[in-house]
Short mmCIF file of C-alpha atoms in Angstrom, two decimals:
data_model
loop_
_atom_site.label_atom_id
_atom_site.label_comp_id
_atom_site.label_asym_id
_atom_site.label_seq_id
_atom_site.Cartn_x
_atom_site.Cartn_y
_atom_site.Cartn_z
CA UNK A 1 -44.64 -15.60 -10.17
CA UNK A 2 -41.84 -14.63 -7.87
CA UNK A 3 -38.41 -13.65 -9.53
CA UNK A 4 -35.45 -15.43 -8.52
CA UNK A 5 -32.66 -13.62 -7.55
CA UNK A 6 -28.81 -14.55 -9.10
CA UNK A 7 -27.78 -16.22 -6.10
CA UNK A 8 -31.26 -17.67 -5.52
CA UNK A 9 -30.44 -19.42 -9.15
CA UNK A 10 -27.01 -20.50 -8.88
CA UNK A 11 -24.48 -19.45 -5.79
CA UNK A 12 -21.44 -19.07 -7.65
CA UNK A 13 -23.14 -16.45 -10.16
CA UNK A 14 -22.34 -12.78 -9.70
CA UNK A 15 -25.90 -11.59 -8.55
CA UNK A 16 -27.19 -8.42 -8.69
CA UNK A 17 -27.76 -7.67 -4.94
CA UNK A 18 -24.19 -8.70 -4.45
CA UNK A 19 -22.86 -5.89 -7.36
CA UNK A 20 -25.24 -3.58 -6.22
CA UNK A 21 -24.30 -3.88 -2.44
CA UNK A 22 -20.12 -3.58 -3.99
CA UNK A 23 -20.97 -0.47 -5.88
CA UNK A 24 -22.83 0.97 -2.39
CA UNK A 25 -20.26 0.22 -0.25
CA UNK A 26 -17.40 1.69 -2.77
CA UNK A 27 -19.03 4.73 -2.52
CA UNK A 28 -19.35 4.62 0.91
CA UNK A 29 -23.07 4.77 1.13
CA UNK A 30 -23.09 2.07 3.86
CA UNK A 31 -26.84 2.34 5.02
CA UNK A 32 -27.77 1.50 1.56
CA UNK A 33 -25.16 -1.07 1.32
CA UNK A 34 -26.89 -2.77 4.83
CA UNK A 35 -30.08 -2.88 2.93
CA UNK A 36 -28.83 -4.75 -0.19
CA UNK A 37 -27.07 -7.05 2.14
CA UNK A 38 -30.11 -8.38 3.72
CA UNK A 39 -31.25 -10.00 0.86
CA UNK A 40 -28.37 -11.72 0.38
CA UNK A 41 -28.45 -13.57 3.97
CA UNK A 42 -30.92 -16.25 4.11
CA UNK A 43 -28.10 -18.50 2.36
CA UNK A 44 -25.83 -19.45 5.41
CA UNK A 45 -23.02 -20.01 2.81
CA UNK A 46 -23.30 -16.62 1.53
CA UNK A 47 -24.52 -14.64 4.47
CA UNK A 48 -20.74 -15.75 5.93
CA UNK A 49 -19.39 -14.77 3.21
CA UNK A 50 -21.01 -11.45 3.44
CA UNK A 51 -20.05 -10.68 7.00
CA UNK A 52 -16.78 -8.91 6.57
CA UNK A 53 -18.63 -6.49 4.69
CA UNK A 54 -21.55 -5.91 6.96
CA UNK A 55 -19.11 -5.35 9.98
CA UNK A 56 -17.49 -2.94 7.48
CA UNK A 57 -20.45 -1.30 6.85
CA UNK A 58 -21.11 -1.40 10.91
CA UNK A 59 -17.77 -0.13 12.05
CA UNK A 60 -18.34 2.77 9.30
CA UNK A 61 -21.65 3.32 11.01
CA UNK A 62 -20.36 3.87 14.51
CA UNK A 63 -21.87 0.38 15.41
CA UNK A 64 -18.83 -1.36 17.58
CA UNK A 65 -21.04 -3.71 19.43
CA UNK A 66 -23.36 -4.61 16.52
CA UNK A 67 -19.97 -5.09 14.61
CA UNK A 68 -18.08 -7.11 17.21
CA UNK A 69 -21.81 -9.29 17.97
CA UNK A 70 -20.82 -10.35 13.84
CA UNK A 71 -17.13 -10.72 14.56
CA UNK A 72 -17.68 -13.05 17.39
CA UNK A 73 -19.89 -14.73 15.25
CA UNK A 74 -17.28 -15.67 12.22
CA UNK A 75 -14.78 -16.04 15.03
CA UNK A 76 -16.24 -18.97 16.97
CA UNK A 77 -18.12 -21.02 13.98
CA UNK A 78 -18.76 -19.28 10.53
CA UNK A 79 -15.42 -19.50 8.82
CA UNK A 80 -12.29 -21.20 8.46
CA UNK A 81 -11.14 -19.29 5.74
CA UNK A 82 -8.05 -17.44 6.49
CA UNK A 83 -8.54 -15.12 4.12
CA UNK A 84 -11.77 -14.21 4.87
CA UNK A 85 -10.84 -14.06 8.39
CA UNK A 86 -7.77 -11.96 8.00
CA UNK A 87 -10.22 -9.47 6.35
CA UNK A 88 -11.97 -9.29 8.98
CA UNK A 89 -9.04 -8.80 10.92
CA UNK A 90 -7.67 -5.55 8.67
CA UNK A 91 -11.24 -4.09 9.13
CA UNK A 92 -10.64 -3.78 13.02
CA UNK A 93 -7.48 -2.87 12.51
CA UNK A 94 -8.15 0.04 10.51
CA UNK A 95 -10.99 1.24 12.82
CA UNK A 96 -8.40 0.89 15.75
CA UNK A 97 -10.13 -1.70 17.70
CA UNK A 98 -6.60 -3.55 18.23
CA UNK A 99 -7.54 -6.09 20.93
CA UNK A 100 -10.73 -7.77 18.09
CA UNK A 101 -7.58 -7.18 15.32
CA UNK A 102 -5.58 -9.62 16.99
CA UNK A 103 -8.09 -12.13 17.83
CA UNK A 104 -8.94 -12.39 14.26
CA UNK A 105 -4.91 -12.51 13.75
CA UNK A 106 -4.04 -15.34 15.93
CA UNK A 107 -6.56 -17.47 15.50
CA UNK A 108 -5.60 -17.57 11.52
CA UNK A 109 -2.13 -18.23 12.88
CA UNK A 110 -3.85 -21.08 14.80
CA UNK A 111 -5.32 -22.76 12.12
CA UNK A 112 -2.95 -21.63 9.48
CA UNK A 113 0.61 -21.54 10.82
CA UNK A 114 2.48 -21.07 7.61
CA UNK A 115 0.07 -18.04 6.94
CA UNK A 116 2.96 -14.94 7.26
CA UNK A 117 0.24 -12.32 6.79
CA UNK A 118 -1.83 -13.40 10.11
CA UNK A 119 1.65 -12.96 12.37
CA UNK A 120 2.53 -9.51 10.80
CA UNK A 121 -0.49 -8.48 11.23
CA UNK A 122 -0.24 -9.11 15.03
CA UNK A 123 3.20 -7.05 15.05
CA UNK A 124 1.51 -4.34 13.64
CA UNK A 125 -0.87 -4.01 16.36
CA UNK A 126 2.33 -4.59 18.67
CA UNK A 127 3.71 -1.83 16.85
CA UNK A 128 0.81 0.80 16.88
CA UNK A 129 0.86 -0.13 20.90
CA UNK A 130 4.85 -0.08 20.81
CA UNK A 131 4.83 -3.10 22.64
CA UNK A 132 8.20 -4.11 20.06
CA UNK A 133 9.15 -6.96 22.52
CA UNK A 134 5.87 -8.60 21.77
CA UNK A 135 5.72 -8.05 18.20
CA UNK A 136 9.30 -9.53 18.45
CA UNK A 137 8.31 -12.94 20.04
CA UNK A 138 4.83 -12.85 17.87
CA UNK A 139 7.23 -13.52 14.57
CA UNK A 140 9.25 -16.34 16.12
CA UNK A 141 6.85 -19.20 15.28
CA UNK A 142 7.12 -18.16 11.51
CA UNK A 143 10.72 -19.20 11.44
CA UNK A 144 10.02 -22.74 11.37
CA UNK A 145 8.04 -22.37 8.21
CA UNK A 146 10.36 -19.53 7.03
CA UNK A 147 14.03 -20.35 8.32
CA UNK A 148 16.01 -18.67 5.23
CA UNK A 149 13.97 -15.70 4.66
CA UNK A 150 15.93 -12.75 4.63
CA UNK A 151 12.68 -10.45 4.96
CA UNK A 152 11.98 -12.07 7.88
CA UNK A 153 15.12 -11.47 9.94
CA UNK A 154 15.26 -7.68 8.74
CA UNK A 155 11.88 -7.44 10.32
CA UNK A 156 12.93 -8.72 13.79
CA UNK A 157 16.53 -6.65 13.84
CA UNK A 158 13.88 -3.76 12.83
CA UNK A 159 11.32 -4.60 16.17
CA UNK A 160 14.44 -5.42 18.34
CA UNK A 161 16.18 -2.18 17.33
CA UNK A 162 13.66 -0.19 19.68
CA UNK A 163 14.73 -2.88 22.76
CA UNK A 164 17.39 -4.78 22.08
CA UNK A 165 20.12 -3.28 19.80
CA UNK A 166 22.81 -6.37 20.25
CA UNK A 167 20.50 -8.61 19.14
CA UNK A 168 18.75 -6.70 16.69
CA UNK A 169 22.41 -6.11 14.55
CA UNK A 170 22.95 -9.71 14.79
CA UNK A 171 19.78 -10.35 13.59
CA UNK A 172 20.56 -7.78 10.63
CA UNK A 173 23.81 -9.86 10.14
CA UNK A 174 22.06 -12.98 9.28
CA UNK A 175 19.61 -11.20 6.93
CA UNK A 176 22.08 -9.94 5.31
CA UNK A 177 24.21 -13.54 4.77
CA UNK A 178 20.56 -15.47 3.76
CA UNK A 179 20.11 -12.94 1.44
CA UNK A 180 23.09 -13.92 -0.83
CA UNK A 181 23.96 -11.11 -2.72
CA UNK A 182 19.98 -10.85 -3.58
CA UNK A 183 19.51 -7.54 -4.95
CA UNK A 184 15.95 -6.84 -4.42
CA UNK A 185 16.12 -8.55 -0.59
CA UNK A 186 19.13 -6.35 -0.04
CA UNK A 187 17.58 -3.21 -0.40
CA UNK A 188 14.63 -3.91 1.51
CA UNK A 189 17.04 -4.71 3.93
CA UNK A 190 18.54 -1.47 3.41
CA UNK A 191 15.16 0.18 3.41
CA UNK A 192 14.49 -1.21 7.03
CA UNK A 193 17.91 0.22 8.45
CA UNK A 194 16.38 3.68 7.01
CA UNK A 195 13.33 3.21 8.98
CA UNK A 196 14.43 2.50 12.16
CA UNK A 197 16.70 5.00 12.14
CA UNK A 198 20.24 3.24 10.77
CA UNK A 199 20.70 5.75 8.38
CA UNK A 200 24.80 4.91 8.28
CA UNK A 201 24.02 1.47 7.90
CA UNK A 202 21.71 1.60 4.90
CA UNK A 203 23.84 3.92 2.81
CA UNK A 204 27.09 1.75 4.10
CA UNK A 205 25.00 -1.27 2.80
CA UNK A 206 23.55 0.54 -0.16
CA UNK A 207 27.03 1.95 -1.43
CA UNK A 208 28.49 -1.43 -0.63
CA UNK A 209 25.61 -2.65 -3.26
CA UNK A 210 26.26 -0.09 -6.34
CA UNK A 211 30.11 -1.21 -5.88
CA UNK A 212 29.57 -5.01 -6.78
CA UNK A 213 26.74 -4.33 -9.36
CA UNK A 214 27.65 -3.66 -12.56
CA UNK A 215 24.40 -4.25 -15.05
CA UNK A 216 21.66 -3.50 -12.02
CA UNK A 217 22.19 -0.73 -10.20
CA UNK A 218 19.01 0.01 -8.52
CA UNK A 219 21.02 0.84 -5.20
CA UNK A 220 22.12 4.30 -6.48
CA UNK A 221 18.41 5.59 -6.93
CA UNK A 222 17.01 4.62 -3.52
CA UNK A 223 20.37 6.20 -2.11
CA UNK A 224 19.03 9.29 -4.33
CA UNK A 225 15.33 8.97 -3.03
CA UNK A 226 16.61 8.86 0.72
CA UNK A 227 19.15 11.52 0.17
CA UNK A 228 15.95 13.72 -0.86
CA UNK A 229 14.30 12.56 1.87
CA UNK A 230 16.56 13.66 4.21
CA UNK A 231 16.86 16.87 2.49
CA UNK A 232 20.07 16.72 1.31
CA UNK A 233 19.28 17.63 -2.51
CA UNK A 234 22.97 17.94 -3.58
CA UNK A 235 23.78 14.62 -2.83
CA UNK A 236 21.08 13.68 -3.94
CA UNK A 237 21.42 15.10 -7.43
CA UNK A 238 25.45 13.47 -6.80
CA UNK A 239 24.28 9.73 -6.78
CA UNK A 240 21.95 10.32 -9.86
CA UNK A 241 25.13 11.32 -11.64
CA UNK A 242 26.84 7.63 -10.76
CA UNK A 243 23.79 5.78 -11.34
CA UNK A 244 24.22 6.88 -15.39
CA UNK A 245 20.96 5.55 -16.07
CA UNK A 246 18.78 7.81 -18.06
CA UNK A 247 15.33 6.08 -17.13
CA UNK A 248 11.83 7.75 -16.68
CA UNK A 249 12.70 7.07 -12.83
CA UNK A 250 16.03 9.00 -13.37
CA UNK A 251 13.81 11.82 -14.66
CA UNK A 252 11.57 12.02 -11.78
CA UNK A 253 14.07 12.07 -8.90
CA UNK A 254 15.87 14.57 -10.64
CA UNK A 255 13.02 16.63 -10.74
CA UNK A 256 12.68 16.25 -7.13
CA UNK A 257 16.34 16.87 -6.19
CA UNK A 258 16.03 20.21 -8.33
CA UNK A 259 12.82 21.07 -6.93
CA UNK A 260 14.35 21.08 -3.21
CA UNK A 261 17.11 22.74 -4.39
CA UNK A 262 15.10 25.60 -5.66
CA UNK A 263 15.81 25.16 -9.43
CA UNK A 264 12.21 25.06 -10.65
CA UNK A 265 12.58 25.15 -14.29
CA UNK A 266 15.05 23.02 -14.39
CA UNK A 267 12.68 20.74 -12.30
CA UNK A 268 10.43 21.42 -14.95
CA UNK A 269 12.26 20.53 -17.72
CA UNK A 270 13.11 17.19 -16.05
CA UNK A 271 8.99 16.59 -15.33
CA UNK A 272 8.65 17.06 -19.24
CA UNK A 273 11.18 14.25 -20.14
CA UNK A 274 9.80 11.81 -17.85
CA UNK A 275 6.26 12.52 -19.80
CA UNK A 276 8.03 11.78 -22.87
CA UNK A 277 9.30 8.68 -21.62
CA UNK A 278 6.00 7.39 -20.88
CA UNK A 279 5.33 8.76 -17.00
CA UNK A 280 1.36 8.89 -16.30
CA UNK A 281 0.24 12.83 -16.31
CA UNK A 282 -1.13 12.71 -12.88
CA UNK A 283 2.46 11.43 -11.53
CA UNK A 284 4.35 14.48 -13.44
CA UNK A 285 1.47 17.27 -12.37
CA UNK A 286 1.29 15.95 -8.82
CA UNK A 287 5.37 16.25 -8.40
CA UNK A 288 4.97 19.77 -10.16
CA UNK A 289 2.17 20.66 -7.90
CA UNK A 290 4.06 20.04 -5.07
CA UNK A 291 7.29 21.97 -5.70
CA UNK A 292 5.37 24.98 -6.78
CA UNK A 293 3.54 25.06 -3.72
CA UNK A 294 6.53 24.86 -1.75
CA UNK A 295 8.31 27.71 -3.67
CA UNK A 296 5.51 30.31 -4.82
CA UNK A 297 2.77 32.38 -3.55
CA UNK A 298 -0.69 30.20 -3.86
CA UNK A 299 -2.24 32.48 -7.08
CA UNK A 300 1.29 31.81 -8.80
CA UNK A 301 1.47 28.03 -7.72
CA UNK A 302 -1.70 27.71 -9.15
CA UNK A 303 -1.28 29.78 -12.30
CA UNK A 304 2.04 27.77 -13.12
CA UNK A 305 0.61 25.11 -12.26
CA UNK A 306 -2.25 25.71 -14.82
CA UNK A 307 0.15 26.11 -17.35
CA UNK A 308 1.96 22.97 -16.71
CA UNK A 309 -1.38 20.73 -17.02
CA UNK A 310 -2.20 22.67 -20.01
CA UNK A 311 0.79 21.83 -22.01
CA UNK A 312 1.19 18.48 -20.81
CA UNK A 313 -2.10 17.87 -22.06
CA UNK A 314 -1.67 19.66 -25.72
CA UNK A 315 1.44 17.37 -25.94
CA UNK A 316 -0.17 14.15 -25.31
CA UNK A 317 -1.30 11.98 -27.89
CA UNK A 318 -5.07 11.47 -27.70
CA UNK A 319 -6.68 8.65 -29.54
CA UNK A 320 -10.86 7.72 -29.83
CA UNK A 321 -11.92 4.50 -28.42
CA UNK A 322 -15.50 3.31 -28.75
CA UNK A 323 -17.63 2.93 -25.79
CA UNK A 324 -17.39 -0.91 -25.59
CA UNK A 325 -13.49 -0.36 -24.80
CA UNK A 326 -14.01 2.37 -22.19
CA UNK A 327 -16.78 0.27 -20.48
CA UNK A 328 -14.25 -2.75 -19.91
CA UNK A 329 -11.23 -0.75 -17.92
CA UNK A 330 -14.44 -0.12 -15.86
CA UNK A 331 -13.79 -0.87 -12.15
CA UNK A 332 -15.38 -0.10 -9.02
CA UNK A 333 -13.86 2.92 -8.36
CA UNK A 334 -14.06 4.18 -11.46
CA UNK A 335 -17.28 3.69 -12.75
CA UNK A 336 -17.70 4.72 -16.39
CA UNK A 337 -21.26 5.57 -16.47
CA UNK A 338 -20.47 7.95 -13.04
CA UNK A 339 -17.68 9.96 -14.64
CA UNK A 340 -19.79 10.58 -17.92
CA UNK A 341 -22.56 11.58 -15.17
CA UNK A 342 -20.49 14.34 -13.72
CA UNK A 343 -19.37 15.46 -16.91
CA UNK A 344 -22.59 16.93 -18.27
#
């Protein structure tokens, strides 16, 4: 008697060498993760649909040719999935192997033209190589399927900033007229002038914004997030004062206005009322962490900061939950029976 293995029994079942080869490779215990994987391969169905991982595992490994051998593989035959193939795609990308990235990219743009994440993913390899120009003429297909989308025209004004600045303001112009007084597609329009280096424009744009709203006024804390960002805390602290909203977000910028301006109780005080307003603990003691490191000595940074974690803790309510509930927020990055592990 030979035991069948889960996929050996029925494809679509989660086997075990399939978990067992997730859990490996979230850990980033690739060799093991190979061996796990071979088992899975003698179904052509499912050894395709194992290959992004195994080039993962590859690339990880220092394997490029081994990896790219694979790539080719899925490339000319194995898959016509486009998200399997844009996976594929990211993985090359990330390893910096731009010229396999875009392969991957533009042949999911070949066989999926209405697919916007294969023909961003070729301007960001334009990007990394500052080719902008490219990148520029890689989005223009995407208008036919996309010919009102105000993301769309804020991303070319933002490539053709770096080439061609007439074009690239008229470009911003038309983003801004097909968004239609759209709040969230304004400021990511806004956001974009930021990032390539319009800084006039995107307050102009973003003050123009908290003028005509009047129950949503979202504008005036991004203005406060990029006056911080630019360092300049007392404005910063200056548009929190218009916005009038007294929100857990409120609470954190505040904190970080008064922490670059020096004020560190104060910033303190303003961590402790975003807790009570629900923030996460990790949020409030990584912002606190930060700002103490920038003001004190390391021995008092970390002393303060001790004392911060320790009252935030005594002030949170704690409640028992059996082991059934814990086990289900279980993912695979945070494996239950792992973090009772390192605890004894």
């Amino acid at each position: 008697f030979k035991q069948k293995t889960a996929y050996e029994i029925m494809p679509s079942l989660v086997g075990s060498e399939m978990c067992i080869r997730d859990r490996h490779h979230s850990r980033m215990e690739f060799e093991k993760s190979a061996v796990f994987l071979q088992k899975v391969v003698s179904d052509n169905q499912l050894r395709i649909r194992s290959l992004p991982t195994q080039i993962g595992n590859l690339l990880w490994l220092g394997k490029k040719s081994e990896a790219k051998r694979l790539a080719l593989e899925l490339l000319l035959g194995g898959s016509q999935e486009p998200s399997l193939l844009l996976s594929v795609g990211e993985l090359f990308e990330e390893h910096r192997h731009y010229l396999m990235a875009r392969r991957f990219y533009e042949h999911v743009a070949s066989i999926a033209p209405s697919d916007a994440e294969s023909f961003y993913g070729q301007v960001r390899i334009y990007v990394l190589e500052e080719e902008f120009e490219k990148g520029a003429n890689a989005l223009v297909p995407l208008f036919s399927y996309r010919p009102d989308s105000p993301s769309l025209f804020s991303f070319m004004a933002n490539l053709l900033s770096h080439v061609q600045p007439a074009q690239s303001e008229l470009y911003r112009r038309e983003a801004i007229i097909q968004a239609e007084g759209d709040i969230e597609s304004l400021l990511f329009i806004a956001q974009h002038d930021f990032f390539t280096g319009r800084v006039d424009k995107g307050f102009e744009l973003l003050t123009e914004m908290a003028q005509n709203a009047e129950d949503y006024n979202q504008s005036r804390l991004v203005m406060a997030q990029w006056r911080a960002k630019l360092g300049e805390y007392s404005q910063c602290l200056s548009e929190l004062e218009k916005w009038g909203e007294q929100s857990s977000n409120y609470n954190l910028q505040r904190a970080d206005c008064l922490g670059g301006l020096g004020d560190i109780e104060s910033m303190l005080a303003e961590l402790w009322l975003a807790l009570k307003k629900g923030v996460s603990n990790s949020i409030a003691v990584s912002k606190a962490a930060y700002w103490l490191a920038r003001h004190y000595s390391y021995g008092e940074s970390i002393k303060r900061l001790e004392q911060f974690c320790s009252e935030s803790i005594s002030r949170s309510r704690v409640y028992p939950v059996s082991y059934t509930h814990l086990r289900a927020h279980e993912t695979r990055h945070a494996l239950v029976c792992s973090l009772l592990l390192e605890k004894k």
